[in-house]
Coordinates of C-alpha atoms and ligand atoms in Angstrom, one line a residue:
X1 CA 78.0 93.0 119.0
X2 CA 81.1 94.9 118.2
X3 CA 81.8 95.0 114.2
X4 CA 84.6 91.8 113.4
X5 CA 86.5 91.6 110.0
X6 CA 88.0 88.7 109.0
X7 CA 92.3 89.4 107.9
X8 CA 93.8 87.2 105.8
X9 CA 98.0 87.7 106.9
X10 CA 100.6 86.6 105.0
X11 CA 103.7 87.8 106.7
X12 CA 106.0 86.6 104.1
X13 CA 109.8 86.7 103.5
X14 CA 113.0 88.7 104.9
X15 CA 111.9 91.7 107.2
X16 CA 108.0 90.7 106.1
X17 CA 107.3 89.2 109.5
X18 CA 109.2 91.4 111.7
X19 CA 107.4 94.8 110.2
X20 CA 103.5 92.8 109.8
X21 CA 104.3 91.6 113.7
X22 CA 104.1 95.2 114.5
X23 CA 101.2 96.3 112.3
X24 CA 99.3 93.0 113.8
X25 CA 99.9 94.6 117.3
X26 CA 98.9 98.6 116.5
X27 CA 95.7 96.9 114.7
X28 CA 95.1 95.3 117.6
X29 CA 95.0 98.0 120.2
X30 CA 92.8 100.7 117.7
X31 CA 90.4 97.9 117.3
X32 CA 90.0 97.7 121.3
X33 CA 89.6 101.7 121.5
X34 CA 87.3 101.9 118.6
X35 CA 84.9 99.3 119.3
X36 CA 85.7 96.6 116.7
X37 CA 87.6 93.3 115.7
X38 CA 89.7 92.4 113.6
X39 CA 89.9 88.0 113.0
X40 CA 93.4 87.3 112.0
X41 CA 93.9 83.9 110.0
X42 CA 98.1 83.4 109.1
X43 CA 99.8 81.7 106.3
X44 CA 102.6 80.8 105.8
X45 CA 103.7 81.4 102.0
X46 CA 106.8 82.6 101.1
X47 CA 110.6 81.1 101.1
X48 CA 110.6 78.9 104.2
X49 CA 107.4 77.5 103.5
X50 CA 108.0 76.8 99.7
X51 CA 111.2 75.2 100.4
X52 CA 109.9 72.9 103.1
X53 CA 106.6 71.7 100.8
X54 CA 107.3 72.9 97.4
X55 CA 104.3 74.7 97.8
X56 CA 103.8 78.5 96.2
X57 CA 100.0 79.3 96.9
X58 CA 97.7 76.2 96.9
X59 CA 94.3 76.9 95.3
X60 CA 92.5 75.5 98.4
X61 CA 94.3 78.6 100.4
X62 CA 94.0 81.2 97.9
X63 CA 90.2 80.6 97.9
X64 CA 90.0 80.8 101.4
X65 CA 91.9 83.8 101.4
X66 CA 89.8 85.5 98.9
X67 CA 86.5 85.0 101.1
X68 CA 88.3 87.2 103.8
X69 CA 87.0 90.8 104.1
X70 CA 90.6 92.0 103.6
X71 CA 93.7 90.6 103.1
X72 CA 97.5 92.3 104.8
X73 CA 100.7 91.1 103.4
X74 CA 104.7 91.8 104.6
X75 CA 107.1 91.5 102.0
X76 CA 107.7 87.9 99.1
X77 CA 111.3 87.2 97.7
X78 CA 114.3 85.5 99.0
X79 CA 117.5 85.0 97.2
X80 CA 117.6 81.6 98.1
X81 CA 114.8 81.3 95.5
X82 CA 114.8 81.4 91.4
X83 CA 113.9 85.5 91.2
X84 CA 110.9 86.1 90.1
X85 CA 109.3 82.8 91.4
X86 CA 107.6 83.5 94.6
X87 CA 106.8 87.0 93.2
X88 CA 104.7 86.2 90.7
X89 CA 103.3 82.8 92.1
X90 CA 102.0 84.3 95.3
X91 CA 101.7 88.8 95.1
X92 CA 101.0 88.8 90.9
X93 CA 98.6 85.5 91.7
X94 CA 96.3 87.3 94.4
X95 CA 96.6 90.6 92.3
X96 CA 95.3 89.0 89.1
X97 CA 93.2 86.5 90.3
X98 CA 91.7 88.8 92.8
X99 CA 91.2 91.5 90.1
X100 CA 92.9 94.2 92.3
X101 CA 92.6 96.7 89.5
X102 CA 93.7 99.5 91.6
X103 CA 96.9 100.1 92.9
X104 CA 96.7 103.2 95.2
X105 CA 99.3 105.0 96.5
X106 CA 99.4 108.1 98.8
X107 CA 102.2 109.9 98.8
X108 CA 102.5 112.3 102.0
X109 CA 105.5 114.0 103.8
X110 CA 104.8 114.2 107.6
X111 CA 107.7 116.1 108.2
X112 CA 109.7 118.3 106.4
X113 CA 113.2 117.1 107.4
X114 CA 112.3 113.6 106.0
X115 CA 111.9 114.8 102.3
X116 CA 115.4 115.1 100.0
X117 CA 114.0 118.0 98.6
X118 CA 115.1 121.5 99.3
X119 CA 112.6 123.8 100.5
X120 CA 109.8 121.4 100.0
X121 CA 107.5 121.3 102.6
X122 CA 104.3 118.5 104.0
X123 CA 101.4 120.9 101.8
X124 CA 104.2 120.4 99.0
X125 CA 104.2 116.8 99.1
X126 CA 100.8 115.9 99.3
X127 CA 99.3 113.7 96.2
X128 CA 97.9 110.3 95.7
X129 CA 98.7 107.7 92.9
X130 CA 96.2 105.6 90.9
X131 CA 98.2 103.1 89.2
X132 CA 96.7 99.8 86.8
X133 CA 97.3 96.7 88.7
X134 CA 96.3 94.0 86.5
X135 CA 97.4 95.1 82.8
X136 CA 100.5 96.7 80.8
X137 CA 103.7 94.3 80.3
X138 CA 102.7 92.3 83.6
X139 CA 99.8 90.3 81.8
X140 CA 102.4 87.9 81.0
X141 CA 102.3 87.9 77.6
X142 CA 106.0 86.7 76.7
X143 CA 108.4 84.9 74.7
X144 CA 112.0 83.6 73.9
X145 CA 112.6 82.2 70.1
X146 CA 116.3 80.9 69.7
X147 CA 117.1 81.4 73.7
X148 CA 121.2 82.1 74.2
X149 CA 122.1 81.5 70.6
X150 CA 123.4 85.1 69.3
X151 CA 119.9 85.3 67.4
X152 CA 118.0 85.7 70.3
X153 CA 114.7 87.1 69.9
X154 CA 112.7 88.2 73.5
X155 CA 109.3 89.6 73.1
X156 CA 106.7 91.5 76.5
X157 CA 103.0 92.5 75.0
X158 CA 102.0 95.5 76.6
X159 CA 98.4 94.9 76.5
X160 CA 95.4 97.6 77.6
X161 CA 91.9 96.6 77.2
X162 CA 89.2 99.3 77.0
X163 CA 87.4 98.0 80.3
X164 CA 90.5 97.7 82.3
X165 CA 91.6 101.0 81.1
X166 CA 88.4 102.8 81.7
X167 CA 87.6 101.1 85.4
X168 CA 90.9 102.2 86.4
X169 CA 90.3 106.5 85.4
X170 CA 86.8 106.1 86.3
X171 CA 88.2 105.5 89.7
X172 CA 90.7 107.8 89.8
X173 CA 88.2 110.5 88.7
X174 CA 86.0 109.3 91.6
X175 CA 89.1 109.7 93.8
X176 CA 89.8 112.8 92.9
X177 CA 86.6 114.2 93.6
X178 CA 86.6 112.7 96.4
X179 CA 89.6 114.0 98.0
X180 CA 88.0 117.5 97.7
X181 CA 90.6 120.1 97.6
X182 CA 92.6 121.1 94.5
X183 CA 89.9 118.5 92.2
X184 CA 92.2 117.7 89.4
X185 CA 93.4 114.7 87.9
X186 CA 96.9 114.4 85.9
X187 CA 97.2 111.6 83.5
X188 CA 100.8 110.2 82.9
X189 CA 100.8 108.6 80.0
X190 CA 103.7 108.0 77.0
X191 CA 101.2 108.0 74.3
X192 CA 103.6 110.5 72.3
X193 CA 106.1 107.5 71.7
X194 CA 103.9 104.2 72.8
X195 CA 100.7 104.6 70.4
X196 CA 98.8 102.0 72.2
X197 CA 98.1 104.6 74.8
X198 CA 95.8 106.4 72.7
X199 CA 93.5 104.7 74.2
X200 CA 94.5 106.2 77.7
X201 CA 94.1 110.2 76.1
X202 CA 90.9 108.9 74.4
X203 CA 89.0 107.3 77.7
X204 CA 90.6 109.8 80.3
X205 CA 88.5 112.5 77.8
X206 CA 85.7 110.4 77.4
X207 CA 85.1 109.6 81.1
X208 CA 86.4 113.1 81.9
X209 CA 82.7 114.4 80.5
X210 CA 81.3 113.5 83.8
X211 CA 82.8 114.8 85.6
X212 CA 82.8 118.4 85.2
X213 CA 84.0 119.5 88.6
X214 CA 87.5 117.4 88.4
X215 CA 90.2 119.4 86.0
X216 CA 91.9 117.6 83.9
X217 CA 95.8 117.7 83.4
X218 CA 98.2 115.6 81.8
X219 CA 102.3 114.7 81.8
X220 CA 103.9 111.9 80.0
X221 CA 105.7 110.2 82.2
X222 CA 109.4 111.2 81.2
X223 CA 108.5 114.6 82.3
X224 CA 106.5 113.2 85.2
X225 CA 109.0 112.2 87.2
X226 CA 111.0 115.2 86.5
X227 CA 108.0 117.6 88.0
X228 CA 107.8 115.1 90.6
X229 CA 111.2 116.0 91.9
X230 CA 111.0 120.0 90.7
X231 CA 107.4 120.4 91.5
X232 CA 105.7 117.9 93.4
X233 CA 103.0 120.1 94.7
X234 CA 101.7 120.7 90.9
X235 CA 100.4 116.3 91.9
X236 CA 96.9 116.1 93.3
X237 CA 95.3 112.7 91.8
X238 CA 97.6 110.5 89.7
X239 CA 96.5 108.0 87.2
X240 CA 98.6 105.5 85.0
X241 CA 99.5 102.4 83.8
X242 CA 100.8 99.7 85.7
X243 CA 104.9 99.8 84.4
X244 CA 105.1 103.6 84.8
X245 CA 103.2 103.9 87.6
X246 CA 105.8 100.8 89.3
X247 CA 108.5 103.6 88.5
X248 CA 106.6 106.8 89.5
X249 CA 105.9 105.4 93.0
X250 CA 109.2 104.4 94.1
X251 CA 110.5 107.9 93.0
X252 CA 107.6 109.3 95.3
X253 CA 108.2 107.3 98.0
X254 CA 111.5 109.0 98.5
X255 CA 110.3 112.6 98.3
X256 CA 108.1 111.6 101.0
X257 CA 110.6 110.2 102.8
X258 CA 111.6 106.5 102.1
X259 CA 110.1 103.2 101.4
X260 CA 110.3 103.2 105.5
X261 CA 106.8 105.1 105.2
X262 CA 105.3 104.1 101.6
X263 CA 102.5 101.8 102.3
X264 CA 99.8 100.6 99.1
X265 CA 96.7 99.2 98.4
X266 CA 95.5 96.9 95.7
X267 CA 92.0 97.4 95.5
X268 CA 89.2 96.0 93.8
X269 CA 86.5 98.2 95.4
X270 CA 83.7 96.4 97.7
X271 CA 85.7 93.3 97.1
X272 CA 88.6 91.5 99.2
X273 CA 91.3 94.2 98.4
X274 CA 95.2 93.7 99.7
X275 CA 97.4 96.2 102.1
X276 CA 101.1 96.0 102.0
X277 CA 104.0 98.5 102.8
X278 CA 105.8 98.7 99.2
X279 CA 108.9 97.7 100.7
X280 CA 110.6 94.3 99.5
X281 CA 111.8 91.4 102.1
X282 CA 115.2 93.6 102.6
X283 CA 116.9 90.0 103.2
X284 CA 120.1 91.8 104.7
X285 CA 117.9 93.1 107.5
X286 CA 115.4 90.3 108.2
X287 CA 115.8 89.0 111.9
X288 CA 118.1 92.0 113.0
X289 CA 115.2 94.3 114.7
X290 CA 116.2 97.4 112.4
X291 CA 113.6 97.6 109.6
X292 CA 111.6 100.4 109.9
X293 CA 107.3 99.1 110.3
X294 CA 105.7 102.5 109.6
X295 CA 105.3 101.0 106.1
X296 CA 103.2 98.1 107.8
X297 CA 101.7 100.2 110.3
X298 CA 100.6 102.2 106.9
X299 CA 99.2 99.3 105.3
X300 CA 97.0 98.6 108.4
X301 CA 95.6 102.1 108.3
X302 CA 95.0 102.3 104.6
X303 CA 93.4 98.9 105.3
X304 CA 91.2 99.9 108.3
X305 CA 90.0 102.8 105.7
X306 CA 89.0 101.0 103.3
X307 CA 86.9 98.7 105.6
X308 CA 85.0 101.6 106.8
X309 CA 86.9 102.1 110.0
X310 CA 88.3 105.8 108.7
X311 CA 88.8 107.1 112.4
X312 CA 90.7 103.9 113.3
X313 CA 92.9 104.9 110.1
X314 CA 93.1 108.3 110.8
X315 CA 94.0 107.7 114.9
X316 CA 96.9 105.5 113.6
X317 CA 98.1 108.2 110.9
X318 CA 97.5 110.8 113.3
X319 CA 100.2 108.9 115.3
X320 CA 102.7 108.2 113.0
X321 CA 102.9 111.8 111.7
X322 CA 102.9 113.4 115.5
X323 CA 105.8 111.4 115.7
X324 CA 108.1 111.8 113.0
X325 CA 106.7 115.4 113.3
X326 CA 108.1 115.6 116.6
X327 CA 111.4 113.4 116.1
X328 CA 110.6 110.6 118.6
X329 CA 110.9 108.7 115.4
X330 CA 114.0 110.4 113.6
X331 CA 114.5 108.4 110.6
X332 CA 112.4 105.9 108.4
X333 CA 115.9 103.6 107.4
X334 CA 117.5 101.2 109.3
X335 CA 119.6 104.5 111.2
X336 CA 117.0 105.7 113.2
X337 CA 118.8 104.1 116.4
X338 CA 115.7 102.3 117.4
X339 CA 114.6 99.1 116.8
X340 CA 111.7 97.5 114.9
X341 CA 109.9 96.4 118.2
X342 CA 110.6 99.9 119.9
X343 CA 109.2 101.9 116.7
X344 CA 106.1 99.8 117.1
X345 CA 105.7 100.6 121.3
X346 CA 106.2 104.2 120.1
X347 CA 103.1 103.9 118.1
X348 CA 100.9 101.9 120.2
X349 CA 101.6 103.9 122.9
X350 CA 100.7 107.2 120.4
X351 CA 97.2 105.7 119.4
X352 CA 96.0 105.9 122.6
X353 CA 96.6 109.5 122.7
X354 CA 92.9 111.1 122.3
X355 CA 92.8 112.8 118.9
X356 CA 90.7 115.0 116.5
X357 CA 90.8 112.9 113.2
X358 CA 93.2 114.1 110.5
Ligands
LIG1 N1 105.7 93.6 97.4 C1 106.8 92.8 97.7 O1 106.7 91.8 98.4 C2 108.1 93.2 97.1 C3 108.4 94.5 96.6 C4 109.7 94.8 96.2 C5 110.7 93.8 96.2 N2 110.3 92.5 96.6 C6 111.4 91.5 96.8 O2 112.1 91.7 97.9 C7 113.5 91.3 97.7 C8 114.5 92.4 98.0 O3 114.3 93.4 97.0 P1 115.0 94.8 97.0 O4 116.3 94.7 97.8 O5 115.1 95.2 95.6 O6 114.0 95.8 97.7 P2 113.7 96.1 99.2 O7 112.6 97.0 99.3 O8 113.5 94.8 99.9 O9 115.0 96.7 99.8 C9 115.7 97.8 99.3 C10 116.5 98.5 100.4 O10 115.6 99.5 101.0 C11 115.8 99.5 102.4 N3 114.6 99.1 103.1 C12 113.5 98.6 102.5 N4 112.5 98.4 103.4 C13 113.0 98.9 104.6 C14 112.5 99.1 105.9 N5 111.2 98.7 106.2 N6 113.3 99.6 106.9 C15 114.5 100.0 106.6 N7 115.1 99.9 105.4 C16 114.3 99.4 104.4 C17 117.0 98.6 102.7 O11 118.2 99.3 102.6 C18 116.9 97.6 101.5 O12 118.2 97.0 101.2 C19 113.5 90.7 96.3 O13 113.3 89.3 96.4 C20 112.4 91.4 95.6 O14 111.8 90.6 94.5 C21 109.1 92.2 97.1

């Protein structure tokens, strides 16, 4: 009996469906020429569904999407809804509640005419980043005393506990080791300005004891994002907290390329973990055919890896990279002069392509 995984989809809002339709397909057709299934169960969360039934994320359906083996979602937010709402009640909900500590972000240039940089080529661009994902100034923590009088007073706990802290480097650490190559580990911290993050220095030394083979760097994060632009090959393994890594990965997504490509997961290892491309719902795009998938198509292979199916990930990255390498895919914007659909047929018909795994 082939291998069958169960996928919990949630196509979402704006461009959400149109980019997850593709991934759905290209997951499809690697599972059928690597021997496995993949059990797709939809739902239908986001705007349309919300304003229909008032419904966000009923506990009967987040359950039943947490006993999935993994879990791939397009794109939540809609300006036709309260910002924020939909946001938080359906992508914070299953990161919290599902205890995706890790948010992990590879950032990789395929091809050298898609980075902004000047001389900067793919070795240069080449690192992955391990951000928090369940702690920081997103726990929630917040309040408004005398709201809209000239008095106001609005308060955000940044909060860091030790075991949320420490889970998150030990996995980085693991990550890096992991990855082989240059073995080292930068922590970006601000722990000059934002004392709390003592904490950070003091477990990223602690937990750094064992693991002798892994060198050790660190950046606060002002400076991070300037060597990130200057110097992004100086990156191997990346680990920070949840706010600055938020910033630090939509900067690297445009050095390696655009959010077109930048696909994440939120991971809480040998649990039900979540793909997603880190793209919003694009509302000005969604149901013209222009929004670039690769992100989604990223998703599903980061996905597919972390399921166990690494050749089924690697076939599909493989793909994507041969070609934006070779131009058949020119752009990752809406510009690239093909459509949605036709970027995913571009793909499919790449996977099929015998390869040697990346
Ligand atoms: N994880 C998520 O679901 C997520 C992430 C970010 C934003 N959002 C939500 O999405 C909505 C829109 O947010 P936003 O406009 O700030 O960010 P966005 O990522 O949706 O879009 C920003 C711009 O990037 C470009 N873009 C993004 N994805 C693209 C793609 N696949 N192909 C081509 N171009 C693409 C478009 O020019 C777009 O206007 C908001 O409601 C926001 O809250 C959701």
């Amino acid at each position: 009996m082939p291998k069958e995984y169960a996928i919990a989809v949630i196509p979402g809002d704006g461009i959400g469906p149109e980019v997850v339709r593709e991934g759905l397909r290209v997951l499809e057709r690697v599972a059928s020429i690597e021997g496995f299934r993949a059990r797709t169960t939809m739902y239908p969360f986001g705007a349309d569904h919300y304003l229909k039934t008032q419904e966000i994320l009923p506990d009967r359906a987040f359950s039943e999407i947490g006993e999935q083996d993994a879990i791939l979602l397009g794109a939540i937010g809609d300006p036709r809804i309260e910002v924020g709402l939909l946001e938080f009640g359906i992508i914070a909900k299953l990161r919290f509640d599902l205890d995706l500590y890790v948010n992990l972000r590879p950032v990789k240039l395929y091809a050298e005419h898609l980075c902004p940089l000047k001389d900067k080529k793919p070795a240069d661009v080449d690192f992955v980043v391990v951000r928090e994902n369940t702690e920081d100034a997103y726990a929630g923590m917040r309040g408004f005393f005398k709201k809209g009088t000239p008095d106001e007073v609005a308060t955000q706990e940044i909060i860091f506990t030790r075991k949320g802290v420490e889970r998150v480097i030990r996995y980085a650490f693991e990550l890096a080791r992991r990855r082989g190559g240059r073995k080292k580990l930068t922590l970006v911290d601000k722990a000059n300005a934002v004392r709390a993050m003592d904490l950070w220095t003091r477990v990223f030394a602690e937990v750094g004891r064992e693991y002798p083979d892994v060198s050790r760097d660190h950046a606060y994060i002002d400076a991070a994002t300037m060597w990130c632009v200057k110097n992004p090959e100086w990156f191997d393994t990346v680990v920070t907290s949840n706010m600055f890594g938020d910033i630090l990965t939509d900067l690297a997504a445009m050095i390696q390329g655009g959010l077109g490509i930048a696909a994440s997961g939120n991971i809480h290892p040998g649990r039900v973990s979540l793909f997603e491309p880190i793209h919003g719902s694009a509302p000005k795009y969604a149901g013209k055919d222009v929004a670039n998938p690769l992100a989604a198509i990223m998703a599903v292979s980061m996905m597919l890896d972390y399921l166990g199916q690494s050749r089924a990930a690697a076939r599909i990255e493989e793909s994507v990279a041969e070609l934006l390498r070779s131009k058949q895919i020119p752009s990752l914007g809406s510009d690239s002069g093909l459509s949605t659909s036709r970027i995913g047929q571009l793909v499919l018909e790449s996977v099929e392509q015998p390869r040697v795994p990346a």
